[in-house]
Coordinates of C-alpha atoms and ligand atoms in Angstrom, one line a residue:
M25 CA 59.5 32.1 -10.3
R26 CA 56.3 33.5 -8.9
I27 CA 54.6 33.2 -12.3
A28 CA 55.8 29.6 -12.7
A29 CA 54.5 28.7 -9.2
K30 CA 51.2 30.4 -10.0
T31 CA 50.9 28.5 -13.2
R32 CA 51.5 25.2 -11.4
N33 CA 48.9 26.0 -8.9
Q34 CA 46.5 27.0 -11.6
R35 CA 47.2 23.8 -13.4
R36 CA 46.6 21.9 -10.2
G37 CA 43.4 23.8 -9.6
T38 CA 42.2 23.0 -13.1
R39 CA 43.0 19.3 -12.6
I40 CA 41.1 19.3 -9.4
V41 CA 38.1 21.0 -11.0
L42 CA 38.2 18.5 -13.9
T43 CA 38.4 15.5 -11.5
V44 CA 35.5 16.8 -9.5
L45 CA 33.4 17.4 -12.7
V46 CA 34.2 13.9 -14.0
L47 CA 33.4 12.3 -10.6
A48 CA 30.2 14.3 -10.4
A49 CA 29.2 13.3 -13.9
F50 CA 29.8 9.7 -13.0
F51 CA 28.1 9.6 -9.6
W52 CA 25.5 12.4 -9.6
P53 CA 22.1 10.8 -10.1
V54 CA 20.7 11.5 -13.6
G55 CA 17.6 12.9 -12.1
A56 CA 19.1 14.7 -9.2
M57 CA 16.7 17.3 -7.8
P58 CA 15.8 18.7 -4.4
S59 CA 14.1 16.1 -2.2
L60 CA 11.1 16.6 0.0
A61 CA 12.7 18.4 3.0
N62 CA 10.7 16.8 5.8
G63 CA 13.6 15.1 7.5
L64 CA 12.0 11.7 7.2
A65 CA 13.1 8.5 5.4
V66 CA 16.7 9.4 5.8
T67 CA 17.3 5.7 5.0
P68 CA 14.7 3.5 3.3
P69 CA 11.8 3.0 5.8
M70 CA 11.0 -0.4 7.1
G71 CA 7.9 -2.0 8.7
W72 CA 4.9 -4.1 8.2
N73 CA 1.8 -3.4 6.0
S74 CA -1.5 -5.2 6.2
W75 CA -2.2 -5.5 2.4
N76 CA -0.1 -8.5 1.4
Q77 CA -1.1 -10.3 4.5
V78 CA -4.9 -9.9 4.8
G79 CA -5.9 -7.7 1.8
C80 CA -9.2 -5.9 2.2
Y81 CA -11.9 -7.8 4.2
G82 CA -9.5 -9.5 6.6
L83 CA -8.2 -6.3 8.0
T84 CA -9.2 -5.8 11.7
E85 CA -7.6 -3.9 14.6
Q86 CA -6.7 -7.2 16.1
V87 CA -4.6 -8.2 13.1
V88 CA -2.8 -4.9 13.5
R89 CA -2.3 -5.3 17.2
D90 CA -1.0 -8.9 16.6
A91 CA 1.4 -7.7 14.0
A92 CA 2.7 -4.9 16.3
D93 CA 3.2 -7.4 19.2
A94 CA 4.9 -9.9 17.0
L95 CA 7.3 -7.3 15.5
V96 CA 8.5 -6.7 19.1
K97 CA 8.5 -10.4 20.1
T98 CA 10.4 -11.6 17.1
G99 CA 13.1 -8.9 17.3
M100 CA 11.9 -7.5 13.9
R101 CA 11.3 -4.0 15.4
D102 CA 14.9 -4.0 16.8
A103 CA 16.2 -5.0 13.4
G104 CA 14.5 -1.9 11.9
Y105 CA 10.9 -2.8 11.1
R106 CA 9.4 0.3 12.7
Y107 CA 6.3 1.4 10.8
V108 CA 3.0 -0.5 11.2
V109 CA 0.9 0.5 8.3
V110 CA -2.9 -0.1 8.0
D111 CA -3.6 -0.3 4.2
D112 CA -7.0 0.0 2.4
C113 CA -10.3 -1.1 3.9
W114 CA -9.9 0.4 7.4
Q115 CA -12.6 3.0 6.5
A116 CA -16.3 3.0 7.3
P117 CA -18.4 3.0 4.1
T118 CA -19.2 6.8 4.4
R119 CA -17.8 9.9 6.0
A120 CA -19.3 11.3 9.3
T121 CA -21.8 14.2 9.0
D122 CA -18.9 16.7 9.6
G123 CA -17.1 15.1 6.6
S124 CA -14.5 13.2 8.7
L125 CA -13.2 9.8 7.8
R126 CA -14.0 7.2 10.3
P127 CA -13.0 3.6 10.8
D128 CA -15.2 0.6 10.0
P129 CA -17.1 0.2 13.3
A130 CA -17.2 -3.6 13.2
R131 CA -13.5 -4.2 12.4
F132 CA -12.1 -1.3 14.3
P133 CA -14.3 -0.9 17.3
G134 CA -11.6 0.8 19.4
G135 CA -11.0 3.5 16.8
I136 CA -7.8 4.5 15.0
A137 CA -6.4 6.9 17.7
A138 CA -6.4 4.0 20.3
L139 CA -4.8 1.7 17.8
A140 CA -2.1 4.2 17.0
D141 CA -1.5 4.5 20.8
Y142 CA -1.2 0.7 21.0
V143 CA 1.4 0.7 18.3
H144 CA 3.3 3.7 19.7
A145 CA 3.4 2.1 23.2
R146 CA 5.4 -0.7 21.6
G147 CA 8.1 1.6 20.3
L148 CA 6.7 1.5 16.8
L149 CA 5.3 4.0 14.4
F150 CA 1.8 4.1 12.8
G151 CA 0.7 4.5 9.2
I152 CA -2.5 4.7 7.3
Y153 CA -3.9 4.6 3.7
A154 CA -5.8 7.2 1.7
V155 CA -6.3 8.2 -1.9
P156 CA -6.2 11.5 -3.8
G157 CA -9.4 10.8 -5.9
S158 CA -12.8 9.6 -4.9
R159 CA -12.3 5.8 -5.0
T160 CA -9.9 3.7 -3.0
C161 CA -8.3 0.8 -4.9
A162 CA -10.4 -1.7 -3.0
M163 CA -13.6 0.1 -4.1
A164 CA -12.3 -0.2 -7.6
S165 CA -10.9 -3.7 -7.5
N166 CA -12.5 -5.5 -4.5
A167 CA -16.0 -4.0 -4.7
Y168 CA -15.5 -2.4 -1.3
P169 CA -18.9 -1.0 -0.6
A170 CA -18.1 2.6 0.2
S171 CA -18.6 6.0 -1.2
G172 CA -17.0 9.4 -0.8
I173 CA -14.1 8.1 1.3
G174 CA -11.3 9.4 -1.1
S175 CA -9.5 12.6 0.0
L176 CA -10.6 14.6 -3.0
G177 CA -11.9 17.9 -1.7
H178 CA -11.1 16.7 1.9
E179 CA -7.3 16.9 1.7
R180 CA -6.9 19.4 4.6
Q181 CA -9.5 17.8 6.8
D182 CA -8.0 14.3 6.3
A183 CA -4.4 15.5 6.9
E184 CA -5.5 17.2 10.1
L185 CA -7.4 14.2 11.2
F186 CA -4.3 11.9 10.6
A187 CA -2.2 14.3 12.6
R188 CA -4.7 14.2 15.5
W189 CA -4.6 10.4 15.4
S190 CA -0.8 10.7 15.6
V191 CA -0.3 9.0 12.2
D192 CA 3.4 8.9 11.3
Y193 CA 3.2 7.5 7.7
L194 CA 0.7 8.1 4.9
K195 CA 0.4 5.8 1.9
Y196 CA -1.4 7.8 -0.7
D197 CA -2.5 5.5 -3.5
W198 CA -3.6 6.6 -7.0
C199 CA -6.0 3.9 -8.1
D200 CA -8.0 5.5 -10.9
A201 CA -8.0 9.2 -10.0
D202 CA -7.1 10.1 -13.6
T203 CA -9.9 8.3 -15.3
V204 CA -12.6 8.7 -12.6
D205 CA -11.7 12.2 -11.3
S206 CA -9.6 13.7 -14.1
L207 CA -6.8 14.4 -11.7
D208 CA -3.2 15.1 -12.7
R209 CA -0.8 12.9 -10.8
K210 CA 1.9 15.4 -9.9
A211 CA -0.6 18.1 -9.0
A212 CA -2.8 15.8 -6.8
F213 CA 0.2 14.3 -4.9
T214 CA 1.6 17.8 -4.4
T215 CA -1.7 19.0 -2.9
M216 CA -1.5 16.4 -0.1
R217 CA 2.3 17.1 0.3
D218 CA 1.4 20.7 1.0
E219 CA -1.3 19.8 3.5
L220 CA 1.1 17.5 5.3
A221 CA 3.7 20.2 5.4
R222 CA 1.3 22.5 7.3
L223 CA 1.0 20.1 10.2
D224 CA 3.0 20.2 13.4
H225 CA 3.2 16.4 13.2
P226 CA 5.8 14.9 10.8
I227 CA 4.2 12.3 8.4
L228 CA 6.3 10.3 6.1
Y229 CA 4.7 10.5 2.6
A230 CA 4.6 7.4 0.4
I231 CA 2.9 7.8 -2.9
S232 CA 1.8 5.1 -5.3
E233 CA 0.9 5.3 -8.9
Y234 CA 2.6 2.1 -10.0
G235 CA 5.3 3.9 -12.1
A236 CA 2.7 4.9 -14.7
S237 CA 4.1 8.5 -15.2
S238 CA 7.7 7.6 -14.4
P239 CA 7.4 9.3 -10.9
W240 CA 11.2 8.8 -10.4
T241 CA 11.6 11.7 -12.8
W242 CA 9.4 14.2 -10.8
A243 CA 8.6 12.8 -7.3
R244 CA 11.7 13.6 -5.3
P245 CA 10.4 17.1 -4.2
V246 CA 7.0 15.7 -3.6
A247 CA 7.3 12.5 -1.6
N248 CA 9.6 10.3 0.4
L249 CA 9.0 7.3 -1.7
W250 CA 7.2 6.4 -4.9
R251 CA 6.1 3.1 -6.3
T252 CA 7.9 2.2 -9.5
T253 CA 5.7 -0.7 -10.7
N254 CA 2.4 -2.5 -10.4
D255 CA 1.7 -4.7 -7.4
L256 CA 4.2 -7.5 -6.6
S257 CA 2.5 -10.9 -6.3
P258 CA 3.9 -13.7 -4.2
D259 CA 5.5 -15.7 -6.9
W260 CA 8.8 -16.0 -8.7
A261 CA 7.7 -14.7 -12.0
S262 CA 6.4 -11.5 -10.4
V263 CA 9.6 -11.0 -8.4
L264 CA 11.6 -11.2 -11.7
S265 CA 9.2 -9.0 -13.6
V266 CA 9.3 -6.2 -11.0
L267 CA 13.0 -6.6 -10.7
A268 CA 13.5 -6.2 -14.4
Q269 CA 11.6 -2.9 -14.2
Q270 CA 14.2 -1.6 -11.7
A271 CA 17.1 -1.8 -14.1
D272 CA 16.7 1.7 -15.5
V273 CA 15.5 3.7 -12.5
A274 CA 18.6 3.5 -10.3
G275 CA 19.8 7.1 -11.0
Y276 CA 16.8 8.7 -9.5
T277 CA 16.8 7.6 -5.9
G278 CA 18.7 8.1 -2.7
V279 CA 19.6 10.4 0.2
P280 CA 18.2 12.4 1.6
G281 CA 14.7 11.0 1.9
G282 CA 13.6 10.0 -1.6
W283 CA 13.4 6.3 -2.6
N284 CA 12.2 4.2 -5.5
D285 CA 9.7 1.7 -4.2
P286 CA 9.4 -1.6 -6.0
D287 CA 6.5 -2.6 -3.7
M288 CA 6.2 -4.3 -0.4
L289 CA 7.8 -7.6 0.4
Q290 CA 6.1 -10.9 -0.3
V291 CA 8.7 -12.9 1.8
G292 CA 6.7 -15.7 3.5
N293 CA 3.7 -15.5 1.1
G294 CA 2.3 -17.4 -1.8
S295 CA 4.4 -19.9 -3.7
L296 CA 7.8 -18.3 -2.9
T297 CA 10.3 -20.9 -1.7
E298 CA 12.9 -19.9 0.9
D299 CA 15.6 -19.6 -1.8
E300 CA 13.2 -17.4 -3.7
N301 CA 12.4 -15.4 -0.6
R302 CA 16.1 -14.8 0.0
A303 CA 16.7 -13.8 -3.6
H304 CA 13.7 -11.4 -3.4
F305 CA 14.9 -9.9 -0.1
S306 CA 18.5 -9.6 -1.3
L307 CA 17.6 -7.8 -4.5
W308 CA 15.2 -5.4 -2.7
A309 CA 18.0 -4.6 -0.2
L310 CA 20.4 -4.0 -3.1
L311 CA 17.8 -1.6 -4.6
N312 CA 17.6 0.4 -1.3
A313 CA 13.9 -0.4 -1.3
P314 CA 11.6 0.4 1.5
L315 CA 11.3 -3.0 3.3
F316 CA 7.7 -3.7 4.4
A317 CA 7.0 -7.2 5.5
G318 CA 3.7 -8.5 4.2
A319 CA 3.3 -11.9 5.9
A320 CA 1.8 -12.3 9.4
P321 CA 4.8 -11.5 11.7
D322 CA 3.3 -13.9 14.4
K323 CA 3.2 -16.8 12.0
L324 CA 6.5 -16.5 10.2
T325 CA 8.5 -19.7 10.0
A326 CA 12.0 -19.7 11.5
A327 CA 13.4 -19.6 8.0
N328 CA 11.2 -16.6 7.0
L329 CA 12.4 -14.9 10.1
A330 CA 16.0 -15.6 9.4
T331 CA 15.5 -14.1 5.9
L332 CA 13.7 -10.9 7.0
G333 CA 15.9 -10.6 10.1
N334 CA 19.3 -10.9 8.3
R335 CA 21.0 -7.9 9.7
E336 CA 23.8 -8.0 7.2
V337 CA 21.3 -7.7 4.3
I338 CA 19.3 -5.0 6.2
A339 CA 22.5 -3.1 6.6
L340 CA 23.0 -3.3 2.8
D341 CA 19.5 -1.8 2.3
Q342 CA 20.2 1.0 4.7
D343 CA 23.6 1.9 3.2
F344 CA 23.6 4.4 0.4
A345 CA 26.9 5.5 -1.2
H346 CA 26.1 7.0 -4.6
G347 CA 23.3 5.0 -6.2
Q348 CA 21.0 2.1 -5.5
G349 CA 21.8 -1.3 -7.0
R350 CA 21.9 -1.7 -10.7
R351 CA 21.9 -4.6 -13.1
W352 CA 25.5 -5.0 -14.2
S353 CA 24.9 -7.8 -16.7
S354 CA 22.3 -10.3 -17.8
S355 CA 22.8 -13.4 -19.9
G356 CA 20.3 -16.3 -20.1
D357 CA 19.4 -17.3 -16.5
A358 CA 22.4 -15.4 -15.1
Q359 CA 22.1 -11.9 -13.8
V360 CA 24.6 -9.8 -11.9
W361 CA 23.4 -6.9 -9.8
G362 CA 25.8 -4.7 -7.9
K363 CA 25.8 -1.7 -5.6
P364 CA 28.6 0.5 -4.2
L365 CA 28.9 0.8 -0.5
S366 CA 29.8 3.7 1.7
D367 CA 33.0 2.0 2.9
G368 CA 34.4 1.9 -0.6
G369 CA 33.4 -1.7 -1.2
F370 CA 30.6 -3.3 -3.2
T371 CA 27.8 -5.7 -2.8
V372 CA 27.3 -8.1 -5.7
A373 CA 24.2 -10.3 -6.2
L374 CA 24.8 -13.3 -8.5
L375 CA 21.2 -14.3 -9.4
N376 CA 20.2 -17.5 -11.1
T377 CA 16.6 -17.0 -12.4
G378 CA 16.5 -20.6 -14.0
T379 CA 16.0 -24.1 -12.8
T380 CA 19.5 -25.6 -13.0
P381 CA 22.6 -24.7 -11.0
T382 CA 24.5 -22.1 -12.9
P383 CA 28.0 -20.7 -12.6
I384 CA 27.9 -16.9 -12.5
S385 CA 30.8 -14.5 -12.4
T386 CA 31.5 -10.8 -12.7
T387 CA 34.5 -8.5 -12.9
V388 CA 35.2 -6.1 -10.1
P389 CA 38.7 -4.6 -10.5
G390 CA 40.9 -4.9 -7.4
T391 CA 41.6 -7.3 -4.6
W392 CA 38.8 -7.9 -2.2
R393 CA 37.9 -9.6 1.0
V394 CA 34.7 -11.5 0.3
R395 CA 31.9 -12.2 2.7
D396 CA 28.8 -14.3 1.9
L397 CA 25.8 -12.4 3.4
W398 CA 23.6 -15.5 3.6
Q399 CA 26.3 -18.0 4.9
H400 CA 27.5 -15.3 7.3
T401 CA 31.1 -16.3 6.5
D402 CA 34.2 -14.7 5.1
T403 CA 35.0 -16.8 2.0
G404 CA 38.5 -15.5 1.4
S405 CA 39.9 -13.0 -1.1
A406 CA 39.3 -12.4 -4.8
T407 CA 41.1 -10.4 -7.4
D408 CA 39.3 -8.8 -10.3
V409 CA 36.6 -11.5 -10.6
V410 CA 34.1 -13.0 -8.2
S411 CA 32.1 -16.1 -9.1
A412 CA 29.9 -18.8 -7.6
T413 CA 27.8 -21.7 -8.8
V414 CA 24.3 -20.5 -7.9
A415 CA 21.4 -22.8 -7.1
P416 CA 18.2 -22.6 -9.1
H417 CA 16.0 -19.6 -8.3
S418 CA 18.6 -18.3 -5.9
V419 CA 21.1 -15.6 -5.2
T420 CA 24.6 -15.6 -3.9
L421 CA 25.0 -12.3 -2.1
L422 CA 28.6 -11.2 -1.6
R423 CA 30.0 -8.2 0.2
L424 CA 33.4 -7.1 -1.1
C425 CA 35.7 -5.1 1.2
R426 CA 39.0 -3.6 0.2
Q427 CA 41.7 -6.1 0.9
A428 CA 43.0 -5.7 4.4
K429 CA 46.8 -5.3 4.6
S430 CA 47.2 -8.3 6.8
L431 CA 45.7 -10.5 4.2
A432 CA 47.7 -9.1 1.3
Ligands
LIG15 C1 -3.3 -0.9 -4.8 C2 -1.9 -0.8 -4.2 C3 -1.7 -1.9 -3.1 C4 -2.8 -1.8 -2.1 C5 -4.2 -1.8 -2.7 C6 -5.3 -1.5 -1.8 O1 -3.4 -2.1 -5.5 O2 -0.9 -0.9 -5.1 O3 -0.5 -1.8 -2.5 O4 -2.6 -0.6 -1.4 O5 -4.3 -0.9 -3.8 O6 -6.5 -1.5 -2.3

């Protein structure tokens, strides 16, 4: 009797172990590795960054102050947009005699510490831009007339200065540090990681090398987020091209604190229509992307604001169950992207990349309560299949919840 009972227990134990192994194999990210243990970016960070709005020469401290004020006034801060990040071209053309970086005196007359205070006083966090090599990207691409303002050889000095200025977020951008400075990506990004780790002040660490060395395969222990592609432009073709490059990187992202970054948002910029803005925003949320607005927060149209401020879509971005969104299928103009949610449901994006209305459907076994995250309505229940006729250059974004008993 005892032996039989033991055998049953053993069999049960084996079954449990096997089930756990199968589930682990299914859900464990392909590239799982320890993540940077700085306690930051627990969910994908959100905020505003100057680059997509004003680029290089339009960057001034007033632009940054206006953005901070508008994030508060529009309710964007309270929706989650917390980091105000000053991108390239904040720097004076040379370092001070003691080797310190300093801000451009004409465009940042009040200095960076005062600007960070201004941002902090509004319940926001402050970020800044630097590079591991000797040239910033604007020096390389925009003929920004500076020299010696890269962090190469100044990593400790720059990290300490950023901490003194109460910087909360560092965007560390590669540019051409391999060809110009013969640096190795992983080594150079790790050098700054280690300098940041020495500080008393926590600084979220966002690295950017455009996906060139597949950073998703190595950057989890190095940074809180890593760019996966070249720059996103404010047009539909670029949104689709960057999106296509996210189809294979889903297994490498997630909690705690390590995210694929398909670049900052272009919602409200360039030629993107509001349908295209919504599709772009929906897909970035499905990818658990960092969400950095890149249009002037004080000049957004009501429609732009409704897009960036859609709390149901933001909640989707901030929810991580066991994997960011993946492309489930693609056929002609119809793509289906999906993501598991922590409540046991799914979000499904039915994306029409083409120019005529297109019926799109996908299989999701089970019976589901369906909610349309742009219509903000429950649309009924679905069993095994969800479908919609999707407008051109648009998405239908559906949240599927397990069927409630009362509706069964
Ligand atoms: C690169 C980055 C951009 C921006 C510019 C600044 O192009 O990808 O996001 O930071 O540099 O020069």
